[in-house]
Short mmCIF file of C-alpha atoms in Angstrom, two decimals:
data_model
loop_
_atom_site.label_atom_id
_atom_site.label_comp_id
_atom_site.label_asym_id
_atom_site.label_seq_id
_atom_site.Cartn_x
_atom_site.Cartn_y
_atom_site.Cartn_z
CA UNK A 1452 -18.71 -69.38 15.87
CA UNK A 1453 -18.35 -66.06 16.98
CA UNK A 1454 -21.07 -63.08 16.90
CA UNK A 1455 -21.90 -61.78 13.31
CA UNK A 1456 -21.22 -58.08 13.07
CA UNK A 1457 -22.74 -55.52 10.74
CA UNK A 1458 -19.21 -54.49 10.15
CA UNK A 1459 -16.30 -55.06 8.39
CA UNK A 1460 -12.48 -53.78 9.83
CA UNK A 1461 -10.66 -52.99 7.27
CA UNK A 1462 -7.30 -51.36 5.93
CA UNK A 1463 -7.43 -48.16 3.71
CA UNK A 1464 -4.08 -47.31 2.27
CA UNK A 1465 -3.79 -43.62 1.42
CA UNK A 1466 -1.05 -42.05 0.06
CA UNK A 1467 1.36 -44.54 0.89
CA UNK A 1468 0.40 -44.94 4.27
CA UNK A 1469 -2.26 -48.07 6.40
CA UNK A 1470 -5.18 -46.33 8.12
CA UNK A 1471 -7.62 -48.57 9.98
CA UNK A 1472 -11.11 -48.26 9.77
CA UNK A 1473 -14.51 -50.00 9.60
CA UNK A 1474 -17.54 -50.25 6.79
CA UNK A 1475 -20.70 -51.70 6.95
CA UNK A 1476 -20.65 -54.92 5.69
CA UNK A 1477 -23.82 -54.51 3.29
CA UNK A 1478 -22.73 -51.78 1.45
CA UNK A 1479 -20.04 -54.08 -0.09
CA UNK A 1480 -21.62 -57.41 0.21
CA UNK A 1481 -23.06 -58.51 -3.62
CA UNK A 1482 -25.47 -61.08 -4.09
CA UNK A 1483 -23.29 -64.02 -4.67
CA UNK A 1484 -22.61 -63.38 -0.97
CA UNK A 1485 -18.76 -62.20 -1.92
CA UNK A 1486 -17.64 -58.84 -0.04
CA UNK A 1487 -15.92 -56.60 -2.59
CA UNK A 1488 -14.40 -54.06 -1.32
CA UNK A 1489 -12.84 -50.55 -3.16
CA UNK A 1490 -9.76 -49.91 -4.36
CA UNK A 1491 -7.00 -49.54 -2.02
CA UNK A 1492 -9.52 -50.96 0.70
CA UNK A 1493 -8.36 -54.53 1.95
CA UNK A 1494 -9.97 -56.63 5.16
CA UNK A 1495 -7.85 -56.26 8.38
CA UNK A 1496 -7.30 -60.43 8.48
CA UNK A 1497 -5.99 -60.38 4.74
CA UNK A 1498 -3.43 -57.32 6.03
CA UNK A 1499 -2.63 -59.36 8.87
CA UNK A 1500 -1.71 -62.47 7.28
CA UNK A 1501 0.26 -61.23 4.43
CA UNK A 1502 1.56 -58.15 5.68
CA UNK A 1503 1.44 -58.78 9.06
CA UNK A 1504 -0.12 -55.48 9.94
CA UNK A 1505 -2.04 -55.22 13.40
CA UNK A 1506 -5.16 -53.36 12.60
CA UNK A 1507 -4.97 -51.83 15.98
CA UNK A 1508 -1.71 -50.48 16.14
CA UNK A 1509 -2.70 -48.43 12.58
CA UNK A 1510 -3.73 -44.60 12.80
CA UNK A 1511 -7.55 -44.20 12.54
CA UNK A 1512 -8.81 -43.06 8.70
CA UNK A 1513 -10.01 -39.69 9.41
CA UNK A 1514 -12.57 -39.01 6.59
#
């Protein structure tokens, strides 16, 4: 398997529009082990598989 990273990429839509950006994994991680992530917040593999979105093509979320 591949490295284990600290963080997640994810997909923030605002306003209509897919921003790409990345959170630490433990901040959303609960203790059944399941990542739940905010509203409007959804991991860049989910995007990419149903909405076929390339994370990396999306506009950074500028906070």
């Amino acid at each position: 398997m591949g490295e284990q990273t600290n963080f997640i990429k994810v997909v923030v839509v605002k306003d209509g529009k897919a921003y790409r950006t990345e959170v630490f994994k433990s901040k959303y991680l609960g203790e059944d082990g399941k990542i739940r992530l905010p509203e409007n917040t959804y991991s860049a593999g989910w995007c990419n598989r149903v909405w076929d979105v390339v994370w990396d093509e999306l506009e950074p979320l500028e906070n």
